[in-house]
């Protein structure tokens, strides 16, 4: 489940459609989301990289659902902004697994069906429980134990993921679904709304400039005509 937002059922439908789950259960991430997190670290962690096989292996064990992934992405991005040095010098694999562990515990209480224990995370990450525990505590310290997420943060990350998948579909396959076209169009429309005042200002400035030049030219011609008549 996601943080307790309104219209949770509509959110599930949106996630299933826009994040390419299709026939996937929401507890089994599609490959595109593993590619997305790898690409994220390629962009923002210049001194290291995440292995795709590692990211994909975490999903094969059913430990990562859609909302856990999205909340983890919020935490990863928050860490990047809070402590750039930590983000750039820490193994991306460890940052990702730490974010997933913390996100899962934030969303699901112990004992319920969806909860994932640290020993299960250790198996899916091919490491020890002791190491998972240490990474979890380190991550919590860096993020200052601030795990709360508001709707704006959640939907902002969801929108980023939706646009990435839509653009990736165009790059890889040369086409995208109608829903993905709508996602890209909404983003383009937002950009146009942002730059419209600038375009209007530039247009007015150009109009004033051209009008001024025209008036100067007319004044010059009239002056020449006046001098010619005077002679």
mmCIF file of C-alpha atoms in Angstrom:
data_model
loop_
_atom_site.group_PDB
_atom_site.id
_atom_site.type_symbol
_atom_site.label_atom_id
_atom_site.label_comp_id
_atom_site.label_asym_id
_atom_site.label_seq_id
_atom_site.Cartn_x
_atom_site.Cartn_y
_atom_site.Cartn_z
ATOM 1 C CA UNK A 1 0.000 0.000 0.000
ATOM 2 C CA UNK A 2 1.005 3.623 -0.424
ATOM 3 C CA UNK A 3 0.999 6.358 2.195
ATOM 4 C CA UNK A 4 -2.608 7.099 3.183
ATOM 5 C CA UNK A 5 -3.576 9.389 0.333
ATOM 6 C CA UNK A 6 -7.050 9.997 -1.051
ATOM 7 C CA UNK A 7 -8.294 7.917 -3.985
ATOM 8 C CA UNK A 8 -5.952 5.026 -3.230
ATOM 9 C CA UNK A 9 -7.797 2.771 -5.668
ATOM 10 C CA UNK A 10 -7.291 5.292 -8.469
ATOM 11 C CA UNK A 11 -3.617 5.512 -7.518
ATOM 12 C CA UNK A 12 -3.248 1.746 -7.922
ATOM 13 C CA UNK A 13 -4.881 1.922 -11.342
ATOM 14 C CA UNK A 14 -2.590 4.756 -12.371
ATOM 15 C CA UNK A 15 0.527 2.900 -11.202
ATOM 16 C CA UNK A 16 -0.485 -0.287 -12.998
ATOM 17 C CA UNK A 17 -1.074 1.590 -16.263
ATOM 18 C CA UNK A 18 1.701 4.202 -16.294
ATOM 19 C CA UNK A 19 4.528 2.137 -14.777
ATOM 20 C CA UNK A 20 4.008 -0.733 -17.224
ATOM 21 C CA UNK A 21 2.857 -3.378 -14.749
ATOM 22 C CA UNK A 22 0.316 -4.758 -17.225
ATOM 23 C CA UNK A 23 -0.198 -8.364 -16.050
ATOM 24 C CA UNK A 24 2.430 -8.023 -13.288
ATOM 25 C CA UNK A 25 1.291 -8.072 -9.694
ATOM 26 C CA UNK A 26 2.043 -4.788 -7.954
ATOM 27 C CA UNK A 27 4.404 -6.750 -5.700
ATOM 28 C CA UNK A 28 6.613 -7.676 -8.653
ATOM 29 C CA UNK A 29 8.421 -4.777 -10.317
ATOM 30 C CA UNK A 30 8.639 -4.658 -14.118
ATOM 31 C CA UNK A 31 12.125 -4.553 -15.615
ATOM 32 C CA UNK A 32 11.751 -0.887 -16.616
ATOM 33 C CA UNK A 33 11.800 0.258 -12.986
ATOM 34 C CA UNK A 34 15.041 -1.615 -12.333
ATOM 35 C CA UNK A 35 16.471 0.096 -15.417
ATOM 36 C CA UNK A 36 15.222 3.423 -14.081
ATOM 37 C CA UNK A 37 17.059 3.168 -10.749
ATOM 38 C CA UNK A 38 20.246 2.120 -12.564
ATOM 39 C CA UNK A 39 19.939 5.147 -14.851
ATOM 40 C CA UNK A 40 19.299 7.397 -11.842
ATOM 41 C CA UNK A 41 22.602 6.420 -10.233
ATOM 42 C CA UNK A 42 24.404 6.697 -13.578
ATOM 43 C CA UNK A 43 23.308 10.338 -13.709
ATOM 44 C CA UNK A 44 23.769 11.382 -10.091
ATOM 45 C CA UNK A 45 26.584 9.132 -8.834
ATOM 46 C CA UNK A 46 29.495 9.968 -11.182
ATOM 47 C CA UNK A 47 32.135 7.918 -9.356
ATOM 48 C CA UNK A 48 30.286 4.610 -9.187
ATOM 49 C CA UNK A 49 27.474 2.718 -10.844
ATOM 50 C CA UNK A 50 24.698 0.319 -9.940
ATOM 51 C CA UNK A 51 24.640 -3.144 -11.444
ATOM 52 C CA UNK A 52 21.393 -3.922 -13.250
ATOM 53 C CA UNK A 53 21.568 -7.580 -12.213
ATOM 54 C CA UNK A 54 21.662 -6.488 -8.580
ATOM 55 C CA UNK A 55 18.645 -4.197 -8.946
ATOM 56 C CA UNK A 56 16.721 -6.882 -10.827
ATOM 57 C CA UNK A 57 17.612 -9.598 -8.306
ATOM 58 C CA UNK A 58 15.825 -7.697 -5.539
ATOM 59 C CA UNK A 59 12.558 -7.845 -7.479
ATOM 60 C CA UNK A 60 12.785 -11.560 -8.258
ATOM 61 C CA UNK A 61 12.263 -12.443 -4.610
ATOM 62 C CA UNK A 62 9.052 -10.408 -4.427
ATOM 63 C CA UNK A 63 10.424 -8.059 -1.773
ATOM 64 C CA UNK A 64 9.797 -4.863 -3.737
ATOM 65 C CA UNK A 65 6.323 -3.669 -4.630
ATOM 66 C CA UNK A 66 5.383 -0.535 -6.546
ATOM 67 C CA UNK A 67 4.815 1.751 -3.570
ATOM 68 C CA UNK A 68 7.910 0.513 -1.732
ATOM 69 C CA UNK A 69 9.944 1.382 -4.829
ATOM 70 C CA UNK A 70 8.418 4.866 -5.106
ATOM 71 C CA UNK A 71 8.909 5.662 -1.411
ATOM 72 C CA UNK A 72 12.483 4.347 -1.632
ATOM 73 C CA UNK A 73 13.068 6.681 -4.589
ATOM 74 C CA UNK A 74 11.876 9.607 -2.447
ATOM 75 C CA UNK A 75 14.387 8.610 0.241
ATOM 76 C CA UNK A 76 17.246 8.121 -2.223
ATOM 77 C CA UNK A 77 16.656 11.545 -3.731
ATOM 78 C CA UNK A 78 16.367 13.065 -0.261
ATOM 79 C CA UNK A 79 19.719 11.538 0.729
ATOM 80 C CA UNK A 80 21.316 12.910 -2.451
ATOM 81 C CA UNK A 81 20.201 16.427 -1.570
ATOM 82 C CA UNK A 82 20.976 16.157 2.163
ATOM 83 C CA UNK A 83 24.478 14.705 1.950
ATOM 84 C CA UNK A 84 26.028 14.857 -1.516
ATOM 85 C CA UNK A 85 29.386 13.529 -0.316
ATOM 86 C CA UNK A 86 27.806 10.455 1.275
ATOM 87 C CA UNK A 87 25.709 9.856 -1.828
ATOM 88 C CA UNK A 88 28.647 10.078 -4.226
ATOM 89 C CA UNK A 89 31.086 8.007 -2.142
ATOM 90 C CA UNK A 90 28.746 5.202 -1.068
ATOM 91 C CA UNK A 91 28.086 2.097 -3.152
ATOM 92 C CA UNK A 92 24.791 2.698 -5.053
ATOM 93 C CA UNK A 93 23.788 -0.909 -4.377
ATOM 94 C CA UNK A 94 23.983 -0.243 -0.643
ATOM 95 C CA UNK A 95 22.063 3.033 -0.864
ATOM 96 C CA UNK A 96 19.304 1.341 -2.852
ATOM 97 C CA UNK A 97 18.908 -1.694 -0.597
ATOM 98 C CA UNK A 98 18.962 0.563 2.475
ATOM 99 C CA UNK A 99 16.240 2.780 1.020
ATOM 100 C CA UNK A 100 14.104 -0.254 0.175
ATOM 101 C CA UNK A 101 14.438 -1.709 3.680
ATOM 102 C CA UNK A 102 13.489 1.590 5.310
ATOM 103 C CA UNK A 103 10.644 2.241 2.844
ATOM 104 C CA UNK A 104 9.194 -1.226 3.404
ATOM 105 C CA UNK A 105 9.190 -0.781 7.180
ATOM 106 C CA UNK A 106 7.664 2.684 6.843
ATOM 107 C CA UNK A 107 4.787 1.283 4.773
ATOM 108 C CA UNK A 108 4.154 -2.062 6.444
ATOM 109 C CA UNK A 109 3.967 -2.997 10.117
ATOM 110 C CA UNK A 110 5.608 -6.182 11.354
ATOM 111 C CA UNK A 111 3.444 -9.257 11.147
ATOM 112 C CA UNK A 112 1.256 -8.315 8.207
ATOM 113 C CA UNK A 113 1.414 -10.226 4.946
ATOM 114 C CA UNK A 114 3.285 -7.524 2.997
ATOM 115 C CA UNK A 115 6.040 -6.971 5.566
ATOM 116 C CA UNK A 116 9.568 -8.062 4.630
ATOM 117 C CA UNK A 117 12.111 -8.924 7.319
ATOM 118 C CA UNK A 118 15.796 -8.143 7.213
ATOM 119 C CA UNK A 119 16.753 -11.794 6.778
ATOM 120 C CA UNK A 120 14.660 -11.848 3.572
ATOM 121 C CA UNK A 121 16.354 -8.673 2.362
ATOM 122 C CA UNK A 122 19.725 -10.267 3.122
ATOM 123 C CA UNK A 123 18.871 -13.288 0.960
ATOM 124 C CA UNK A 124 17.646 -11.171 -1.963
ATOM 125 C CA UNK A 125 20.744 -8.930 -1.728
ATOM 126 C CA UNK A 126 23.150 -11.870 -1.269
ATOM 127 C CA UNK A 127 24.580 -10.460 1.940
ATOM 128 C CA UNK A 128 24.356 -11.032 5.689
ATOM 129 C CA UNK A 129 21.615 -9.914 8.059
ATOM 130 C CA UNK A 130 24.278 -8.112 10.085
ATOM 131 C CA UNK A 131 25.247 -6.065 7.024
ATOM 132 C CA UNK A 132 21.615 -5.209 6.240
ATOM 133 C CA UNK A 133 21.101 -4.055 9.835
ATOM 134 C CA UNK A 134 24.209 -1.859 9.676
ATOM 135 C CA UNK A 135 23.189 -0.318 6.329
ATOM 136 C CA UNK A 136 19.694 0.389 7.619
ATOM 137 C CA UNK A 137 20.976 2.249 10.696
ATOM 138 C CA UNK A 138 23.524 4.173 8.629
ATOM 139 C CA UNK A 139 20.825 5.242 6.185
ATOM 140 C CA UNK A 140 18.524 6.367 8.997
ATOM 141 C CA UNK A 141 21.312 8.449 10.521
ATOM 142 C CA UNK A 142 22.077 10.198 7.225
ATOM 143 C CA UNK A 143 18.416 10.899 6.526
ATOM 144 C CA UNK A 144 18.078 12.156 10.131
ATOM 145 C CA UNK A 145 15.273 9.646 10.766
ATOM 146 C CA UNK A 146 12.964 11.822 8.683
ATOM 147 C CA UNK A 147 10.755 9.245 6.982
ATOM 148 C CA UNK A 148 7.549 11.224 6.554
ATOM 149 C CA UNK A 149 6.446 11.804 2.968
ATOM 150 C CA UNK A 150 3.761 14.206 1.824
ATOM 151 C CA UNK A 151 1.565 13.812 -1.227
ATOM 152 C CA UNK A 152 3.575 16.297 -3.285
ATOM 153 C CA UNK A 153 6.813 14.334 -2.793
ATOM 154 C CA UNK A 154 5.166 11.019 -3.604
ATOM 155 C CA UNK A 155 3.375 12.220 -6.721
ATOM 156 C CA UNK A 156 6.429 14.143 -7.898
ATOM 157 C CA UNK A 157 8.502 10.941 -7.860
ATOM 158 C CA UNK A 158 5.653 9.020 -9.484
ATOM 159 C CA UNK A 159 5.536 11.633 -12.262
ATOM 160 C CA UNK A 160 9.308 11.411 -12.782
ATOM 161 C CA UNK A 161 9.060 7.625 -13.105
ATOM 162 C CA UNK A 162 6.136 7.875 -15.520
ATOM 163 C CA UNK A 163 7.973 10.315 -17.783
ATOM 164 C CA UNK A 164 11.168 8.247 -17.685
ATOM 165 C CA UNK A 165 9.313 5.102 -18.745
ATOM 166 C CA UNK A 166 7.478 6.967 -21.515
ATOM 167 C CA UNK A 167 10.710 8.468 -22.898
ATOM 168 C CA UNK A 168 12.517 5.146 -22.537
ATOM 169 C CA UNK A 169 9.800 3.435 -24.569
ATOM 170 C CA UNK A 170 10.273 5.960 -27.368
ATOM 171 C CA UNK A 171 14.067 5.533 -27.295
ATOM 172 C CA UNK A 172 14.060 1.722 -27.182
ATOM 173 C CA UNK A 173 11.046 0.809 -29.280
ATOM 174 C CA UNK A 174 10.310 3.920 -31.313
ATOM 175 C CA UNK A 175 6.746 4.139 -30.013
ATOM 176 C CA UNK A 176 4.759 4.554 -26.819
ATOM 177 C CA UNK A 177 1.227 3.918 -25.607
ATOM 178 C CA UNK A 178 -1.578 6.471 -25.735
ATOM 179 C CA UNK A 179 -1.251 6.884 -21.980
ATOM 180 C CA UNK A 180 2.479 7.606 -22.305
ATOM 181 C CA UNK A 181 1.795 10.132 -25.070
ATOM 182 C CA UNK A 182 -0.621 11.855 -22.701
ATOM 183 C CA UNK A 183 2.028 11.880 -19.932
ATOM 184 C CA UNK A 184 4.602 13.492 -22.225
ATOM 185 C CA UNK A 185 2.038 15.953 -23.579
ATOM 186 C CA UNK A 186 1.093 17.066 -20.060
ATOM 187 C CA UNK A 187 4.764 17.730 -19.309
ATOM 188 C CA UNK A 188 5.207 19.661 -22.562
ATOM 189 C CA UNK A 189 2.089 21.672 -21.789
ATOM 190 C CA UNK A 190 3.517 22.512 -18.353
ATOM 191 C CA UNK A 191 6.749 23.751 -19.950
ATOM 192 C CA UNK A 192 4.746 25.882 -22.369
ATOM 193 C CA UNK A 193 2.801 27.418 -19.493
ATOM 194 C CA UNK A 194 6.068 28.261 -17.756
ATOM 195 C CA UNK A 195 7.714 29.856 -20.796
ATOM 196 C CA UNK A 196 4.602 31.559 -22.158
ATOM 197 C CA UNK A 197 5.176 34.780 -20.141
ATOM 198 C CA UNK A 198 8.774 34.853 -21.387
ATOM 199 C CA UNK A 199 7.656 34.330 -24.984
ATOM 200 C CA UNK A 200 5.095 37.118 -24.564
ATOM 201 C CA UNK A 201 7.722 39.460 -23.108
ATOM 202 C CA UNK A 202 10.207 38.712 -25.907
ATOM 203 C CA UNK A 203 7.495 39.169 -28.535
ATOM 204 C CA UNK A 204 6.500 42.559 -27.106
ATOM 205 C CA UNK A 205 10.157 43.610 -26.895
ATOM 206 C CA UNK A 206 10.721 42.614 -30.538
ATOM 207 C CA UNK A 207 7.552 44.455 -31.580
ATOM 208 C CA UNK A 208 8.673 47.611 -29.765
ATOM 209 C CA UNK A 209 12.150 47.301 -31.294
ATOM 210 C CA UNK A 210 10.809 46.844 -34.831
ATOM 211 C CA UNK A 211 8.331 49.694 -34.346
ATOM 212 C CA UNK A 212 11.123 51.963 -33.101
ATOM 213 C CA UNK A 213 13.287 51.103 -36.106
ATOM 214 C CA UNK A 214 10.349 51.756 -38.430
ATOM 215 C CA UNK A 215 9.663 55.138 -36.850
ATOM 216 C CA UNK A 216 13.346 56.054 -37.056
ATOM 217 C CA UNK A 217 13.402 55.037 -40.720
ATOM 218 C CA UNK A 218 10.256 57.061 -41.467
ATOM 219 C CA UNK A 219 11.685 60.061 -39.615
ATOM 220 C CA UNK A 220 14.917 59.735 -41.580
ATOM 221 C CA UNK A 221 13.038 59.557 -44.894
ATOM 222 C CA UNK A 222 10.929 62.576 -43.974
ATOM 223 C CA UNK A 223 14.063 64.463 -43.002
ATOM 224 C CA UNK A 224 15.696 63.608 -46.337
ATOM 225 C CA UNK A 225 12.547 64.664 -48.196
ATOM 226 C CA UNK A 226 12.398 67.942 -46.282
ATOM 227 C CA UNK A 227 16.023 68.750 -47.105
ATOM 228 C CA UNK A 228 15.474 67.853 -50.779
ATOM 229 C CA UNK A 229 12.437 70.136 -50.985
ATOM 230 C CA UNK A 230 14.401 72.924 -49.301
ATOM 231 C CA UNK A 231 17.008 72.819 -51.999
#
